Short mmCIF file of C-alpha atoms in Angstrom, two decimals:
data_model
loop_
_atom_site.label_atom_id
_atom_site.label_comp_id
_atom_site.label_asym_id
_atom_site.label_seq_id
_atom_site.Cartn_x
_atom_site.Cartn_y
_atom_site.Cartn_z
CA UNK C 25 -19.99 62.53 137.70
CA UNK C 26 -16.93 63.57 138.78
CA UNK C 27 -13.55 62.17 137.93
CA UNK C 28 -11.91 59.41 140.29
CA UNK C 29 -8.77 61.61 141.47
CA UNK C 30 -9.29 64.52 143.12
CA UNK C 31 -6.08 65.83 143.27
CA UNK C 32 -5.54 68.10 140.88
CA UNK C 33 -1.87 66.72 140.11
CA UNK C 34 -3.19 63.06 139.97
CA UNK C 35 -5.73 64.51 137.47
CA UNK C 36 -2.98 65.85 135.19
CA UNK C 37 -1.12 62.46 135.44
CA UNK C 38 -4.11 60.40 134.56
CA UNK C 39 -4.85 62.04 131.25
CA UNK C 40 -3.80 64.52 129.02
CA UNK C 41 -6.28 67.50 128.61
CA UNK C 42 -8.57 67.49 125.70
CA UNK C 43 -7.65 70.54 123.79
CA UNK C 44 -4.53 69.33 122.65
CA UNK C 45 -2.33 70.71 125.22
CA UNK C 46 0.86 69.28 126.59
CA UNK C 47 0.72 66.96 129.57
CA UNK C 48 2.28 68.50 132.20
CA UNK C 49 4.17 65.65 133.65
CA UNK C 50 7.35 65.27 136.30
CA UNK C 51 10.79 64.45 135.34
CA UNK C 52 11.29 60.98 135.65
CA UNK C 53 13.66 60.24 139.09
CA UNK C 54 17.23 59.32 139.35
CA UNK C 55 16.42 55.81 139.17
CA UNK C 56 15.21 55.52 136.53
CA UNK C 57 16.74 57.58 133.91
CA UNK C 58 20.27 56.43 135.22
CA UNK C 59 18.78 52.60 135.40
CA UNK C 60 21.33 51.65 132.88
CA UNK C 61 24.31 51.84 135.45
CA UNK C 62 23.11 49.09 137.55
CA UNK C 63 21.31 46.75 135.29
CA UNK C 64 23.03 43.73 134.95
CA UNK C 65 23.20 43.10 131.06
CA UNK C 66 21.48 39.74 129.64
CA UNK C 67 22.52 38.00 126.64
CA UNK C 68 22.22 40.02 123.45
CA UNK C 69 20.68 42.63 125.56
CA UNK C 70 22.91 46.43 125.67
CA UNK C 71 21.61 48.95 127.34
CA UNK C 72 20.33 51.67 125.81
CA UNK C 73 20.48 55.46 126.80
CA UNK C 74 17.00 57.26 128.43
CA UNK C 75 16.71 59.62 125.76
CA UNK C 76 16.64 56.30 122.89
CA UNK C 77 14.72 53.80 125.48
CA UNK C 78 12.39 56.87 125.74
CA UNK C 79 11.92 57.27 122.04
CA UNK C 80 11.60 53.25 121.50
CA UNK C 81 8.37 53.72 123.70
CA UNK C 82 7.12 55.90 121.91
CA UNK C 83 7.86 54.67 118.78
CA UNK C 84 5.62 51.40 120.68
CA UNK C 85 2.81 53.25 121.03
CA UNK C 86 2.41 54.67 118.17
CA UNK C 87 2.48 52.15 116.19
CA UNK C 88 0.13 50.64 118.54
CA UNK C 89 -2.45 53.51 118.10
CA UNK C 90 -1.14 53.77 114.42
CA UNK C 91 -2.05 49.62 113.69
CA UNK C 92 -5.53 49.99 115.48
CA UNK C 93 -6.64 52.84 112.97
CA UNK C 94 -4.93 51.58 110.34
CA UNK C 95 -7.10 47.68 110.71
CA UNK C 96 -10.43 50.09 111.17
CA UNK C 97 -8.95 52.12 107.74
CA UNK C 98 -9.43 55.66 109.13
CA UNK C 99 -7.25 58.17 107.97
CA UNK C 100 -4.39 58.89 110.24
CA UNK C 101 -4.12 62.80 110.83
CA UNK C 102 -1.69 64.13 113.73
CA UNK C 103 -4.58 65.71 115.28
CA UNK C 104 -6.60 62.42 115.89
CA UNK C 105 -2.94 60.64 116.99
CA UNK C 106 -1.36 62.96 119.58
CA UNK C 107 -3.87 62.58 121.97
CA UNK C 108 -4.97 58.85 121.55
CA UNK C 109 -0.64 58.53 122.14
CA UNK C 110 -0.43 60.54 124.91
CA UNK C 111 -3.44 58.57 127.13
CA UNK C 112 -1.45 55.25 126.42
CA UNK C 113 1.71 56.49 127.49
CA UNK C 114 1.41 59.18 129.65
CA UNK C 115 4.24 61.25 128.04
CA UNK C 116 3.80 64.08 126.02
CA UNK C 117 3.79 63.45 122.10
CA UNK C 118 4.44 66.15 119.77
CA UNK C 119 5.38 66.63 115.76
CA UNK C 120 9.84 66.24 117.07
CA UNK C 121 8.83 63.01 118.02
CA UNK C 122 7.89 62.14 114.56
CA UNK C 123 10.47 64.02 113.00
CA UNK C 124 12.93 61.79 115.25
CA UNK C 125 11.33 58.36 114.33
CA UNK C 126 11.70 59.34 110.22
CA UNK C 127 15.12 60.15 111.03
CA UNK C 128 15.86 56.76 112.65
CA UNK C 129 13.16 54.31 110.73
CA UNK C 130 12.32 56.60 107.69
CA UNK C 131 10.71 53.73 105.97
CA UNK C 132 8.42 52.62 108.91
CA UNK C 133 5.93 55.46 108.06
CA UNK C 134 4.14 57.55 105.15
CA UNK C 135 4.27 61.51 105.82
CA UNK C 136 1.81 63.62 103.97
CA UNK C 137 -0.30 66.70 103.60
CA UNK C 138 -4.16 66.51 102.82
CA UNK C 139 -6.44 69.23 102.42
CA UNK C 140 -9.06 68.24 105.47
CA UNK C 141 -12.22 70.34 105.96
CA UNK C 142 -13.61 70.71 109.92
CA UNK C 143 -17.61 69.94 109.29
CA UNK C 144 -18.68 70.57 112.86
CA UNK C 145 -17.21 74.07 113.02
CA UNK C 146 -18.74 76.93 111.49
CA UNK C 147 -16.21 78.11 108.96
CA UNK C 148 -16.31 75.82 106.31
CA UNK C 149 -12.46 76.50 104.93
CA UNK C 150 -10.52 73.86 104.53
CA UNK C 151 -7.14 73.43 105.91
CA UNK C 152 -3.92 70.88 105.30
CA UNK C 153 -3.39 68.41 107.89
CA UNK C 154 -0.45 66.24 108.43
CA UNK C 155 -1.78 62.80 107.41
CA UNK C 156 0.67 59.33 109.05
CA UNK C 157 0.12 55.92 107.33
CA UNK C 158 2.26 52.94 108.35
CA UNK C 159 4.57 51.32 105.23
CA UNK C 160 3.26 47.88 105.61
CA UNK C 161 4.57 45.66 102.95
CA UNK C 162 2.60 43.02 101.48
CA UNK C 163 3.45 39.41 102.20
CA UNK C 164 4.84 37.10 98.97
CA UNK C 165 2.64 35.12 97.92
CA UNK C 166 3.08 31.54 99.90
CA UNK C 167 2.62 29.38 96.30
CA UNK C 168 3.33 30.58 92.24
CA UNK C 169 2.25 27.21 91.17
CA UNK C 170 -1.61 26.99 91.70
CA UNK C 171 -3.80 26.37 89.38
CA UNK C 172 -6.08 29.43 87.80
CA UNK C 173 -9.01 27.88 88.82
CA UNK C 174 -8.08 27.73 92.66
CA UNK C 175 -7.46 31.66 92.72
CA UNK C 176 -10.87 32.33 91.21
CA UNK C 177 -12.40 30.27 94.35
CA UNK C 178 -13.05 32.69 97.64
CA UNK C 179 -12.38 30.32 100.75
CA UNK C 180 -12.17 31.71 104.33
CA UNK C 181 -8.36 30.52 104.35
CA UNK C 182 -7.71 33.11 101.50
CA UNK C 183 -9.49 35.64 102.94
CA UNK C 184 -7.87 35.61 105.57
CA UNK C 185 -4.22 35.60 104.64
CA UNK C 186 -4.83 38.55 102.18
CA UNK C 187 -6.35 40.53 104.89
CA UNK C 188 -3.34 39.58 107.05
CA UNK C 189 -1.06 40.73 104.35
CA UNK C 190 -1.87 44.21 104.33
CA UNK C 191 -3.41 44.37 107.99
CA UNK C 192 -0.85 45.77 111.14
CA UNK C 193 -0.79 42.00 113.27
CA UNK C 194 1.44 41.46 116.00
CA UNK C 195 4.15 40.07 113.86
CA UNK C 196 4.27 43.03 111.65
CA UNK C 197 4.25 45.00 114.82
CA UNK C 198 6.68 43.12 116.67
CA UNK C 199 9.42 43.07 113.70
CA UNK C 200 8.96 46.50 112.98
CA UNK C 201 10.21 47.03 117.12
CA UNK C 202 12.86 45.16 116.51
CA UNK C 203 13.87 46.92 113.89
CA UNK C 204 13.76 50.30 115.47
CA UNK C 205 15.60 48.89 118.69
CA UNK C 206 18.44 47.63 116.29
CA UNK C 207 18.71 50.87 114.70
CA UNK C 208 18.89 52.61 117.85
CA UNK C 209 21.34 50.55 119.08
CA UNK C 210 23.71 50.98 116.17
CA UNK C 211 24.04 54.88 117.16
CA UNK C 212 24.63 53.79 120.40
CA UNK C 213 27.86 51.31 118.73
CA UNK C 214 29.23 53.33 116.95
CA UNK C 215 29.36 56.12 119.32
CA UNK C 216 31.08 53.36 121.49
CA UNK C 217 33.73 52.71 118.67
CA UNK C 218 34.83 56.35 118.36
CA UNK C 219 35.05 56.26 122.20
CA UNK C 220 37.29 53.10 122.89
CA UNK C 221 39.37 54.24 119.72
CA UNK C 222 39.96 56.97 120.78
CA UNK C 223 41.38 55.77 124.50
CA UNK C 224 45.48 55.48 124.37
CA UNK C 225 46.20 52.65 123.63
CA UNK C 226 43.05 51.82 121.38
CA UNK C 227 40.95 49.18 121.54
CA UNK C 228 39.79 47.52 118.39
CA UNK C 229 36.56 44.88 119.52
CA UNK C 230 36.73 42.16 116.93
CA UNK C 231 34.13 39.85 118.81
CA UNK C 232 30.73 39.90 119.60
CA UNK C 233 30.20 43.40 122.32
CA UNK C 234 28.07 42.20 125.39
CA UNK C 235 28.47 44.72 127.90
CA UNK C 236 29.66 48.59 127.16
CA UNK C 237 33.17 49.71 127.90
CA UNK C 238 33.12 50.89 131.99
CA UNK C 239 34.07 54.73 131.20
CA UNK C 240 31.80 55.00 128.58
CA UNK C 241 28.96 57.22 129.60
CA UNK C 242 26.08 56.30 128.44
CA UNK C 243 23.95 59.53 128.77
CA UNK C 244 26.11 61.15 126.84
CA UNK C 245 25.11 60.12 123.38
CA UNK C 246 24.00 62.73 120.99
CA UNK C 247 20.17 63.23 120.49
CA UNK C 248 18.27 61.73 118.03
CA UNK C 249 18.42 64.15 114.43
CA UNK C 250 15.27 65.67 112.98
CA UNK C 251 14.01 64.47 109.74
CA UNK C 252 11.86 67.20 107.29
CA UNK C 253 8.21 66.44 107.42
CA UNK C 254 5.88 67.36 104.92
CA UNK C 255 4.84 70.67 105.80
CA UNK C 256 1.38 72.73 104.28
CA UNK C 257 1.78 74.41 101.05
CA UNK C 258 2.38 78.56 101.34
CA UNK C 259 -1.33 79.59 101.89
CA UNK C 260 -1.49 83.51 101.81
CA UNK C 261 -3.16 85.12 105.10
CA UNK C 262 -3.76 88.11 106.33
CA UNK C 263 -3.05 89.35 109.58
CA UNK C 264 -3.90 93.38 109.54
CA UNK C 265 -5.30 95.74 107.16
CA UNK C 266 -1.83 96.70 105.87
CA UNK C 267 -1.83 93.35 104.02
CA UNK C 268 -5.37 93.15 102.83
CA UNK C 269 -4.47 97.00 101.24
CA UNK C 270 -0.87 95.82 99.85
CA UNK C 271 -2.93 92.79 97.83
CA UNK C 272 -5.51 94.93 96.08
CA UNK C 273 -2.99 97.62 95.23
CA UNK C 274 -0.75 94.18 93.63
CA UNK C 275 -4.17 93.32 92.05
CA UNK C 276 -5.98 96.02 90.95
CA UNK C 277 -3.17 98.61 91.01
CA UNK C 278 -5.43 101.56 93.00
CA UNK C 279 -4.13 103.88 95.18
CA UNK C 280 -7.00 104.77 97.97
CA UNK C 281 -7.15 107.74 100.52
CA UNK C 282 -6.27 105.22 103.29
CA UNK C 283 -3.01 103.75 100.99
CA UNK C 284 -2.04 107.34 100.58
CA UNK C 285 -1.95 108.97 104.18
CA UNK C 286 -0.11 105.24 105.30
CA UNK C 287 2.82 106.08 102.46
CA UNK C 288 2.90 109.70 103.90
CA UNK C 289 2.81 108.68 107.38
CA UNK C 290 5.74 105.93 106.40
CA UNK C 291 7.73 108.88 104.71
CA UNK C 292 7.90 110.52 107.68
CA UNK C 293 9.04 108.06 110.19
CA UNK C 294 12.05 107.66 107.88
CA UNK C 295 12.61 111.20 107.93
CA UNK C 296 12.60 111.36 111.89
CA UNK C 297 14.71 107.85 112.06
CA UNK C 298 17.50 109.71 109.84
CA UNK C 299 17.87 112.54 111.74
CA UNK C 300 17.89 110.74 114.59
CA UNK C 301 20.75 108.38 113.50
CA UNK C 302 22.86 111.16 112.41
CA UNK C 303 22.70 112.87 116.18
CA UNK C 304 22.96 109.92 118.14
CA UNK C 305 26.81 108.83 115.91
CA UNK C 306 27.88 112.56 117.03
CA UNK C 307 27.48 111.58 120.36
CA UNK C 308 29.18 108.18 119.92
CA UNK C 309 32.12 109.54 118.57
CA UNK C 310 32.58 112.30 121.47
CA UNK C 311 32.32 109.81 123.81
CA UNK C 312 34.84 107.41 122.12
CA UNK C 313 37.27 110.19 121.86
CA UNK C 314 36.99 110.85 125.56
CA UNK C 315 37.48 106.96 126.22
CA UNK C 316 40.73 106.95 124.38
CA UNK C 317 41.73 109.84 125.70
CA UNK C 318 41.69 108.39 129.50
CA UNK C 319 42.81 104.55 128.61
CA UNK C 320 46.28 106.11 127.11
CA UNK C 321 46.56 108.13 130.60
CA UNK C 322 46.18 105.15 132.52
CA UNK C 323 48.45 102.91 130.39
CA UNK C 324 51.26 105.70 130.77
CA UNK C 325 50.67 105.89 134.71
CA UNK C 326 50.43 102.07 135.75
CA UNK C 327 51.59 98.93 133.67
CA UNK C 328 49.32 96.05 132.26
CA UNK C 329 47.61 93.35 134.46
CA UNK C 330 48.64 90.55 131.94
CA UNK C 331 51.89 91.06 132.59
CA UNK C 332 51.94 90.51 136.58
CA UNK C 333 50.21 86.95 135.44
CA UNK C 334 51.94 84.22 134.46
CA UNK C 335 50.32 81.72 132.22
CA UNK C 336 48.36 79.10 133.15
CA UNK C 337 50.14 75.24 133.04
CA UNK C 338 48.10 72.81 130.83
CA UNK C 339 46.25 70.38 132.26
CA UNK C 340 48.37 67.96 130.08
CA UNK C 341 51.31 68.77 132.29
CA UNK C 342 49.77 68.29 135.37
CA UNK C 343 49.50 65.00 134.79
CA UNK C 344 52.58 64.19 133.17
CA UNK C 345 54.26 65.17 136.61
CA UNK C 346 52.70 62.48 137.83
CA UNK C 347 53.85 59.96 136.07
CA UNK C 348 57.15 61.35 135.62
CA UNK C 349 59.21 59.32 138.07
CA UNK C 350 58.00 56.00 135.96
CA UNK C 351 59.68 54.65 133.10
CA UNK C 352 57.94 55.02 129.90
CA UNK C 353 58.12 50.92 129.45
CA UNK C 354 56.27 50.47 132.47
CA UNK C 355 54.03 53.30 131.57
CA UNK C 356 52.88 51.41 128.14
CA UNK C 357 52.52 47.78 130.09
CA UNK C 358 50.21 49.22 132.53
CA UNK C 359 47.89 50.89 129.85
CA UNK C 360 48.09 47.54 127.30
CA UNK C 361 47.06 45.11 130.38
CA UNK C 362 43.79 48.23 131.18
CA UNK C 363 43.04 48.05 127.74
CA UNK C 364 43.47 44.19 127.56
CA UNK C 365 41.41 43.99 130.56
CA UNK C 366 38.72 46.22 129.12
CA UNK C 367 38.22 44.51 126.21
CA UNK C 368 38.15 40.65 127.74
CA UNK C 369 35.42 42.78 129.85
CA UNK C 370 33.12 44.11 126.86
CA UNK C 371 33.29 40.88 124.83
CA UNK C 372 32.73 38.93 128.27
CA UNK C 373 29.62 36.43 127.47
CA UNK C 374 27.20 36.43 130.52
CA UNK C 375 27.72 32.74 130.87
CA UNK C 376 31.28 32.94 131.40
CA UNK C 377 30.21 35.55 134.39
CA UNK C 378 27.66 33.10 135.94
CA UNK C 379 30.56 30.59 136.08
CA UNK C 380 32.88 32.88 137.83
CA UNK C 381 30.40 33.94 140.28
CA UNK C 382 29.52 30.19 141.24
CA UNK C 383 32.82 29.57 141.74
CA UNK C 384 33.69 32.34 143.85
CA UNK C 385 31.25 30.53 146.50
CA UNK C 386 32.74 27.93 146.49
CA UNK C 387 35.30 28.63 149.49
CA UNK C 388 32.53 29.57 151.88
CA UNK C 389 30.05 26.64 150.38
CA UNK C 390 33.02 24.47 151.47
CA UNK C 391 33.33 25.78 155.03
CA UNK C 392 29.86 25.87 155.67
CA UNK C 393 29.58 22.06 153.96
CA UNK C 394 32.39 20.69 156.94
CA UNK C 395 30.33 22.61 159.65
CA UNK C 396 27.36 20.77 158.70
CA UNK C 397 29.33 17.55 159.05
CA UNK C 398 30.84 18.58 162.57
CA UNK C 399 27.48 19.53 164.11
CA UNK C 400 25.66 15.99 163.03
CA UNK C 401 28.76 14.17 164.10
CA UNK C 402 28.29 12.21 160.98
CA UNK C 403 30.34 11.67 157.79
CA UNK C 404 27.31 10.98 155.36
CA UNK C 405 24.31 12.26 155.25
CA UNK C 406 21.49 12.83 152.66
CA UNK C 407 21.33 15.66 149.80
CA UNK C 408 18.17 16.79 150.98
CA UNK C 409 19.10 18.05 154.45
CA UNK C 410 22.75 19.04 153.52
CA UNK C 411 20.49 21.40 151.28
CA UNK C 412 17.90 22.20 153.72
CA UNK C 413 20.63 23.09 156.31
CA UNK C 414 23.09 25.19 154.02
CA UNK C 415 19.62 27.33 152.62
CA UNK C 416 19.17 28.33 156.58
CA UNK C 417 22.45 29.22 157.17
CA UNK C 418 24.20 30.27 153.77
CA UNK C 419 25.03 34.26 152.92
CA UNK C 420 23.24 34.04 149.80
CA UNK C 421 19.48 33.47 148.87
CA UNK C 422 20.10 30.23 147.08
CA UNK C 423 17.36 27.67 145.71
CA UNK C 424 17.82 24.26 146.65
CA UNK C 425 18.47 23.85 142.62
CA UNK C 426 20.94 26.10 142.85
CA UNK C 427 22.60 24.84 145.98
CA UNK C 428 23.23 21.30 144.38
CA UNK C 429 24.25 22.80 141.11
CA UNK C 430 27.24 24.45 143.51
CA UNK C 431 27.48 21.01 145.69
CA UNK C 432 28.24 19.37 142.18
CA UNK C 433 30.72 22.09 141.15
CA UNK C 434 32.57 21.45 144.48
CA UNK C 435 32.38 17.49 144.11
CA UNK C 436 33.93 18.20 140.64
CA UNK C 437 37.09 19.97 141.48
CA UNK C 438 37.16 18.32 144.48
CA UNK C 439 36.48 14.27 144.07
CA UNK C 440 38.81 13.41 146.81
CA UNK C 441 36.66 15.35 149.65
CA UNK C 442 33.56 15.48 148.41
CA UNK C 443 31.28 12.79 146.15
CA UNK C 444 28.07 11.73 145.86
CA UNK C 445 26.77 8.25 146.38
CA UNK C 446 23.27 7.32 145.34
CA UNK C 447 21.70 4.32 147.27
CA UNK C 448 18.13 3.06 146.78
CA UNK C 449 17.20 6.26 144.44
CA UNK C 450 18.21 8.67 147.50
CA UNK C 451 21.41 11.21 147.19
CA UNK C 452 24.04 11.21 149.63
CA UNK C 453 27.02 12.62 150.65
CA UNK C 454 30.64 12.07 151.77
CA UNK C 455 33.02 14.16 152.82
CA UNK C 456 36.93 13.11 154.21
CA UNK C 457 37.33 14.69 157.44
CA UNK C 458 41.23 13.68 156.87
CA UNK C 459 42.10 16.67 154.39
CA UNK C 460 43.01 19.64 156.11
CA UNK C 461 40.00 22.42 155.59
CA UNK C 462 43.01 25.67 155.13
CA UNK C 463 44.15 23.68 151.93
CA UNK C 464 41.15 23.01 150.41
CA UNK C 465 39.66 26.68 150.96
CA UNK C 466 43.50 27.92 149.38
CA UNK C 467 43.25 25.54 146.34
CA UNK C 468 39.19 26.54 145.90
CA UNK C 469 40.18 30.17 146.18
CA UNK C 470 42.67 29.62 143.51
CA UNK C 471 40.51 28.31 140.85
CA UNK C 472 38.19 30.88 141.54
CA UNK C 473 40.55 33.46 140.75
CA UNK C 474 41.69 31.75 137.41
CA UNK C 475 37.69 32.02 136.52
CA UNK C 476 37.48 35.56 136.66
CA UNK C 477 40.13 36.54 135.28
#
């Protein structure tokens, strides 16, 4: 039967092939592996780099594929994980991988070497393979205090909290994430700290970080280091005849025909490589006599090149022109109120931003509030089509939630134009149509300012 994509680039996309070989797969776009520079961040959430969020997948499916053998108990060789790995991700999965995970999470896995032998091939040598086995601890027990006679008992309860205690569940699975998303994001921290201590002036972060500094770049992180794994113990092989000939002379000390017309044969490349050497420095040293020779002409005849060049300014100056009408005072002010700045922006909590950005609608909510008003020729009307008629007409793609979460806001700093009257369990509102709109859109702008600051 033949596959479902035809395409012969499809084909390689929907599975890796099944000799072992490397997916061949595109570079992820633009958009995605620079996804970090528009992504708003949540709370407690940092971006992390491609190269780490690329590594945390994989790190996710393998100990995905790693939990399902490990609840069957197989034995987990590399050879029966890279492939299973590469179907559920797509992405090629290789021994640096590994070596990368160790480096970050060394206690999330077992590395070994066992002596495997291939029974459906017809060489029956065995070989080392590298064997992976997760580190799952086993749970405390819930209770010291039982009696002797309950832990003789088998009940299905028991069996199935010590199966649970050394099986891979989603818990164990899930923490174990975590834990390698923390780690990664503690390379990503401190690389951070070097950077914004390093900036002039520095900038010490003493609260809790929410988003990354704005000149940071991200992608620039180092890459992940590469642990030692267990590799197969020196196992002697032989690649030609020369070796199988140097092991029996080391064994039985014999000198054959074949041994002895290889050492004369040897003996006389050596010959031919000496005399060889020795003509070819003759000739090196002619030539370098004739070099020197015609370098001292020309040095006598025309000057130097590096003297007609003058040396190049340091970038350092450059810039210090710049700045070099400005008084040093002024100078230090400006960078303390950046780095000021900077900091009240990294330690920003995302609620604080929600605020600011509700208020900053508040000057057009208002205008668009009073036009409402002017077109029913009224001076109350109900919540429900003040909010059905500012949805239709408002810049932003509001829910009606939202827009009397913002109508609220406004009758807040505002009581004295807007309020809300409730009358037989239905919502309505006044406005004054005495206050002059140009003051109240001044005095909302104001306080909108003072919020995101």
């Amino acid at each position: 039967m033949s596959p479902r994509h035809t395409d012969v680039s499809k084909r390689l996309l929907f599975s890796p092939a099944k000799n072992g070989s490397p997916v061949k797969l595109v570079e992820p776009p633009a958009y995605k592996r620079f996804a970090t520079l528009v992504e708003t961040s949540k709370a407690g959430h940092l971006p992390l780099p491609y190269k780490y969020r690329n590594l945390l997948d994989i790190f996710k499916g393998l100990d995905s594929v790693v939990a399902m053998f490990h609840n069957r108990k197989e034995c987990i060789t590399f050879k029966k994980l890279k492939p299973a790995v590469q179907r559920m991700l797509r992405k090629n999965f290789n021994e640096l991988h590994l070596a990368q995970i160790k480096h970050i999470y060394p206690e999330a896995f077992i590395f070994s070497q066992m002596k495997m032998r291939n029974f459906g091939s017809v060489s029956k040598a065995d070989y080392f393979q590298l064997v992976i086995s997760p580190n799952v601890e086993q749970q405390p027990e819930q209770s010291q205090s039982q009696p002797q006679q309950r832990l003789n008992k088998i009940d299905e309860d028991n069996v199935l909290a010590s199966a649970q205690s050394t099986s891979m569940n989603p818990h164990v699975m899930t923490a174990r994430m975590q834990k390698f998303q923390r780690l990664l994001l503690q390379r990503v921290m401190q690389e951070h700290d070097k950077f914004v201590r390093a900036l002039v002036p520095p900038i010490i972060i003493d609260k809790v970080l929410t988003r990354w500094h704005p000149q940071f770049d991200l992608e620039s992180c180092p890459e992940v280091e590469l642990a030692a794994l267990p590799q197969p113990p020196n196992v002697e092989k032989y690649s030609s005849a020369k070796d199988i000939l140097s092991t029996a002379r080391n064994l039985f000390n014999c000198a054959t025909p074949m041994e002895r017309a290889m050492e004369r044969y040897e003996a006389k490349l050596e010959a031919d490589a000496a005399t060889s050497s020795i003509s070819a420095t003759a000739i090196n040293t002619a030539i370098a006599n004739e070099a020197t020779t015609s370098v001292a002409a020309t040095n006598t005849a025309t000057p130097t090149v590096r003297e007609c060049i003058p040396a190049a300014a340091p970038v350092a100056d450059a810039t210090s022109n710049l700045l070099k009408g400005l008084p040093k005072s002024l100078i230090e002010k400006i960078r303390a109120k950046q780095a000021a700045k900077a900091l009240d922006a990294m330690t920003r909590r995302p609620s604080q931003d929600q605020e600011a950005t509700n208020y900053t609608r508040l000057p057009e909510l208002a205008r668009h509030l009073r036009n409402v008003f002017v077109t029913e020729r009224k001076s109350v009307l109900t919540l429900e089509v003040i909010i059905k008629k500012i949805q239709n007409s408002f810049r932003a793609n509001l829910t009606p939630q939202e827009i009397e979460a913002h109508l609220k806001l406004l009758a807040k700093e505002l009581p004295a134009w807007v309020a809300f009257h409730e009358v037989r369990k239905t919502m309505y509102i006044k406005i004054s149509k005495d206050l002059d709109m140009n003051k109240i859109t001044e005095k909302l702008e104001s306080i909108a300012n003072e919020k995101s600051k």
